[in-house]
């Protein structure tokens, strides 16, 4: 994998990770246009860049949630530390502590299913016919949810039951074409959450899953970089850094527009991309089951 291809794939990852269009599907498609699939490991590792952007953008929220959780673990229910942190006593602090547990609870489905279906995720699920199907099928689900959802609940109303449901919706993203943010946002809309609340929670919920998957794949690939069809360490690092910078900018823009506009443009985009993939498969431009890229 050359420098130009690494930059392009990092750009694709950064642009699509937080939009409900599936970054893994885009990397799969664009990678194949350059020769072949860059692989599930490359996808997972470059997602470390975009998730680092999430941590940077939500650093104050994360720090507040982590602090409240730690205080709750220690049994510190005093009000002085809440006021020092700029939080009202009682409800906000309790909610932040619960949010940490909800994120952990919501991460269980994708961890369990990811380990159970690891081989399928790295091979079978990356078939481009399946990618086209999920791009189109989930476009319709997203559009339906956006039109049907009540859009009234805020994150302060999150419950343990909803956290688990969010987790299963996120786990659908194990199949390229669904979209991690798209799955979580769709579930949130169907449960009555506002677009912004569902989007913000999708970012926070993805942190444990993406870092877990990315670090796991990184550890697995240490001895394989640049061999056996695996992209080299340098190319993977460049793509990850590009994904971080672009992803941070996308978060800013996406959260500003998500409360105002519907998800219809993303629905139409997914349907159009699915149709394009089918056309390219039928004409032989894309290979449904291409082998990982060679270096």
Coordinates of N, CA, C and O in Angstrom, one line a residue, residues 63-131:
X63 N -14.4 13.2 31.1 CA -13.8 13.4 32.4 C -14.9 13.5 33.5 O -14.7 13.0 34.6
X64 N -16.0 14.2 33.2 CA -17.1 14.4 34.2 C -17.7 13.0 34.5 O -17.9 12.7 35.7
X65 N -17.9 12.2 33.5 CA -18.5 10.9 33.7 C -17.6 10.0 34.5 O -18.0 9.3 35.4
X66 N -16.3 10.0 34.1 CA -15.3 9.1 34.8 C -15.2 9.6 36.3 O -15.1 8.7 37.2
X67 N -15.2 10.9 36.5 CA -15.1 11.4 37.9 C -16.3 11.0 38.7 O -16.1 10.5 39.9
X68 N -17.5 11.2 38.2 CA -18.7 10.8 38.9 C -18.7 9.3 39.2 O -19.2 8.9 40.3
X69 N -18.3 8.5 38.2 CA -18.3 7.1 38.4 C -17.3 6.7 39.5 O -17.7 5.9 40.4
X70 N -16.2 7.3 39.5 CA -15.2 6.9 40.5 C -15.6 7.4 41.9 O -15.4 6.7 42.9
X71 N -16.2 8.5 42.0 CA -16.8 9.0 43.3 C -17.9 8.1 43.8 O -18.0 7.8 45.0
X72 N -18.7 7.6 42.8 CA -19.8 6.7 43.2 C -19.2 5.4 43.7 O -19.7 4.8 44.7
X73 N -18.2 4.9 43.1 CA -17.5 3.6 43.5 C -16.9 3.8 44.9 O -17.0 2.9 45.7
X74 N -16.4 5.0 45.2 CA -15.8 5.2 46.5 C -16.8 5.5 47.6 O -16.5 5.6 48.7
X75 N -18.1 5.7 47.1 CA -19.1 6.0 48.1 C -19.1 7.5 48.5 O -19.7 7.8 49.6
X76 N -18.5 8.4 47.7 CA -18.5 9.8 48.0 C -19.7 10.5 47.5 O -19.8 10.7 46.3
X77 N -20.7 10.7 48.3 CA -21.9 11.3 47.8 C -22.1 12.8 48.3 O -23.1 13.4 48.3
X78 N -21.0 13.4 48.7 CA -21.0 14.8 49.1 C -21.3 15.7 48.0 O -21.2 15.3 46.8
X79 N -21.6 16.9 48.3 CA -22.0 17.9 47.2 C -20.8 18.8 46.9 O -20.8 19.5 45.8
X80 N -19.8 18.9 47.7 CA -18.7 19.9 47.5 C -18.0 19.6 46.2 O -17.7 20.5 45.4
X81 N -17.6 18.3 45.9 CA -16.9 18.0 44.7 C -17.7 18.3 43.4 O -17.2 18.6 42.4
X82 N -19.0 18.1 43.5 CA -19.9 18.4 42.4 C -19.9 19.9 42.0 O -19.8 20.3 40.9
X83 N -19.9 20.7 43.0 CA -19.9 22.2 42.8 C -18.6 22.6 42.2 O -18.5 23.5 41.3
X84 N -17.5 22.0 42.7 CA -16.2 22.3 42.2 C -16.1 21.9 40.7 O -15.4 22.5 39.9
X85 N -16.8 20.9 40.3 CA -16.7 20.4 38.9 C -17.7 21.2 38.1 O -17.9 20.9 36.9
X86 N -18.5 22.1 38.7 CA -19.4 22.9 37.9 C -20.7 22.2 37.7 O -21.5 22.5 36.7
X87 N -21.0 21.2 38.5 CA -22.3 20.4 38.3 C -23.2 20.6 39.5 O -22.8 20.8 40.6
X88 N -24.5 20.6 39.2 CA -25.4 20.8 40.3 C -25.4 19.5 41.1 O -25.2 18.4 40.6
X89 N -25.7 19.6 42.4 CA -25.7 18.5 43.3 C -26.8 17.5 42.9 O -27.9 17.9 42.4
X90 N -26.6 16.3 43.2 CA -27.7 15.3 43.0 C -27.9 14.7 41.6 O -27.1 13.9 41.2
X91 N -28.9 15.2 40.9 CA -29.3 14.5 39.7 C -28.2 14.4 38.6 O -28.0 13.3 38.1
X92 N -27.5 15.5 38.3 CA -26.5 15.5 37.3 C -25.4 14.5 37.6 O -24.9 13.7 36.8
X93 N -24.9 14.6 38.9 CA -23.8 13.7 39.3 C -24.2 12.2 39.2 O -23.5 11.4 38.8
X94 N -25.4 12.0 39.7 CA -25.9 10.6 39.7 C -26.1 10.1 38.3 O -25.7 8.9 38.0
X95 N -26.5 10.9 37.4 CA -26.7 10.6 36.0 C -25.4 10.3 35.3 O -25.2 9.3 34.6
X96 N -24.4 11.1 35.6 CA -23.0 10.8 35.1 C -22.4 9.5 35.5 O -21.8 8.8 34.7
X97 N -22.6 9.2 36.8 CA -22.1 7.9 37.3 C -22.8 6.8 36.6 O -22.2 5.8 36.3
X98 N -24.2 6.9 36.5 CA -24.9 5.9 35.8 C -24.5 5.7 34.3 O -24.5 4.6 33.8
X99 N -24.2 6.9 33.7 CA -23.8 6.8 32.3 C -22.6 5.9 32.1 O -22.5 5.2 31.1
X100 N -21.6 6.0 33.0 CA -20.5 5.1 32.9 C -20.9 3.6 32.9 O -20.4 2.8 32.1
X101 N -21.8 3.3 33.8 CA -22.3 1.9 33.8 C -23.1 1.6 32.6 O -23.0 0.4 32.0
X102 N -23.9 2.5 32.1 CA -24.7 2.3 30.9 C -23.8 2.0 29.6 O -24.1 1.2 28.8
X103 N -22.7 2.8 29.6 CA -21.8 2.6 28.4 C -21.1 1.2 28.5 O -21.0 0.5 27.5
X104 N -20.8 0.8 29.7 CA -20.2 -0.5 29.9 C -21.2 -1.6 29.6 O -20.9 -2.6 28.9
X105 N -22.4 -1.4 30.0 CA -23.5 -2.4 29.8 C -23.8 -2.4 28.3 O -24.0 -3.5 27.7
X106 N -23.9 -1.3 27.6 CA -24.2 -1.3 26.2 C -23.1 -1.8 25.3 O -23.3 -2.1 24.2
X107 N -21.9 -1.9 25.9 CA -20.7 -2.4 25.1 C -20.7 -4.0 25.1 O -20.0 -4.5 24.3
X108 N -21.4 -4.6 26.0 CA -21.4 -6.1 26.1 C -21.8 -6.8 24.8 O -21.2 -7.7 24.4
X109 N -22.9 -6.4 24.2 CA -23.4 -7.1 23.0 C -22.4 -7.1 21.9 O -22.1 -8.2 21.3
X110 N -21.7 -6.0 21.6 CA -20.8 -6.0 20.5 C -19.5 -6.8 20.8 O -18.9 -7.4 19.9
X111 N -19.1 -6.8 22.1 CA -17.9 -7.6 22.5 C -18.2 -9.1 22.4 O -17.4 -9.8 21.8
X112 N -19.3 -9.5 22.9 CA -19.7 -10.9 22.9 C -19.9 -11.4 21.5 O -19.4 -12.4 21.0
X113 N -20.7 -10.7 20.7 CA -21.0 -11.1 19.3 C -19.7 -10.9 18.4 O -19.5 -11.7 17.5
X114 N -18.9 -9.9 18.7 CA -17.7 -9.8 17.9 C -16.7 -10.9 18.1 O -16.1 -11.4 17.1
X115 N -16.6 -11.4 19.3 CA -15.7 -12.6 19.6 C -16.4 -13.9 19.0 O -15.7 -14.7 18.4
X116 N -17.7 -14.0 19.1 CA -18.4 -15.2 18.7 C -18.3 -15.3 17.1 O -18.2 -16.4 16.6
X117 N -18.4 -14.2 16.4 CA -18.4 -14.2 15.0 C -17.2 -13.7 14.3 O -17.2 -13.1 13.2
X118 N -16.0 -13.7 15.0 CA -14.8 -13.1 14.5 C -14.4 -13.5 13.1 O -14.1 -12.7 12.3
X119 N -14.5 -14.8 12.8 CA -14.1 -15.3 11.5 C -15.0 -14.8 10.4 O -14.6 -14.4 9.3
X120 N -16.3 -14.8 10.7 CA -17.3 -14.3 9.7 C -17.1 -12.8 9.5 O -17.2 -12.4 8.3
X121 N -16.8 -12.1 10.6 CA -16.6 -10.6 10.4 C -15.4 -10.3 9.5 O -15.4 -9.4 8.7
X122 N -14.3 -11.1 9.7 CA -13.1 -10.9 8.9 C -13.2 -11.4 7.5 O -12.4 -11.1 6.7
X123 N -14.1 -12.3 7.2 CA -14.2 -12.9 5.9 C -15.6 -12.8 5.3 O -15.8 -12.0 4.4
X124 N -16.5 -13.6 5.7 CA -17.8 -13.8 5.1 C -18.6 -12.4 5.0 O -19.2 -12.1 4.0
X125 N -18.6 -11.7 6.1 CA -19.4 -10.4 6.1 C -18.8 -9.4 5.2 O -19.5 -8.4 5.0
X126 N -17.6 -9.6 4.7 CA -17.0 -8.5 3.8 C -17.3 -8.8 2.4 O -16.8 -8.1 1.5
X127 N -18.2 -9.8 2.1 CA -18.6 -10.0 0.7 C -19.4 -8.8 0.2 O -20.3 -8.3 0.9
X128 N -19.0 -8.2 -0.9 CA -19.6 -7.0 -1.4 C -21.1 -7.1 -1.8 O -21.8 -6.1 -1.8
X129 N -21.6 -8.3 -2.1 CA -23.0 -8.5 -2.3 C -23.8 -8.2 -1.0 O -24.8 -7.6 -1.0
X130 N -23.2 -8.7 0.1 CA -23.8 -8.5 1.4 C -23.7 -7.1 1.8 O -24.7 -6.5 2.4
X131 N -22.6 -6.4 1.5 CA -22.4 -5.0 1.8 C -23.5 -4.2 1.1 O -24.1 -3.3 1.7

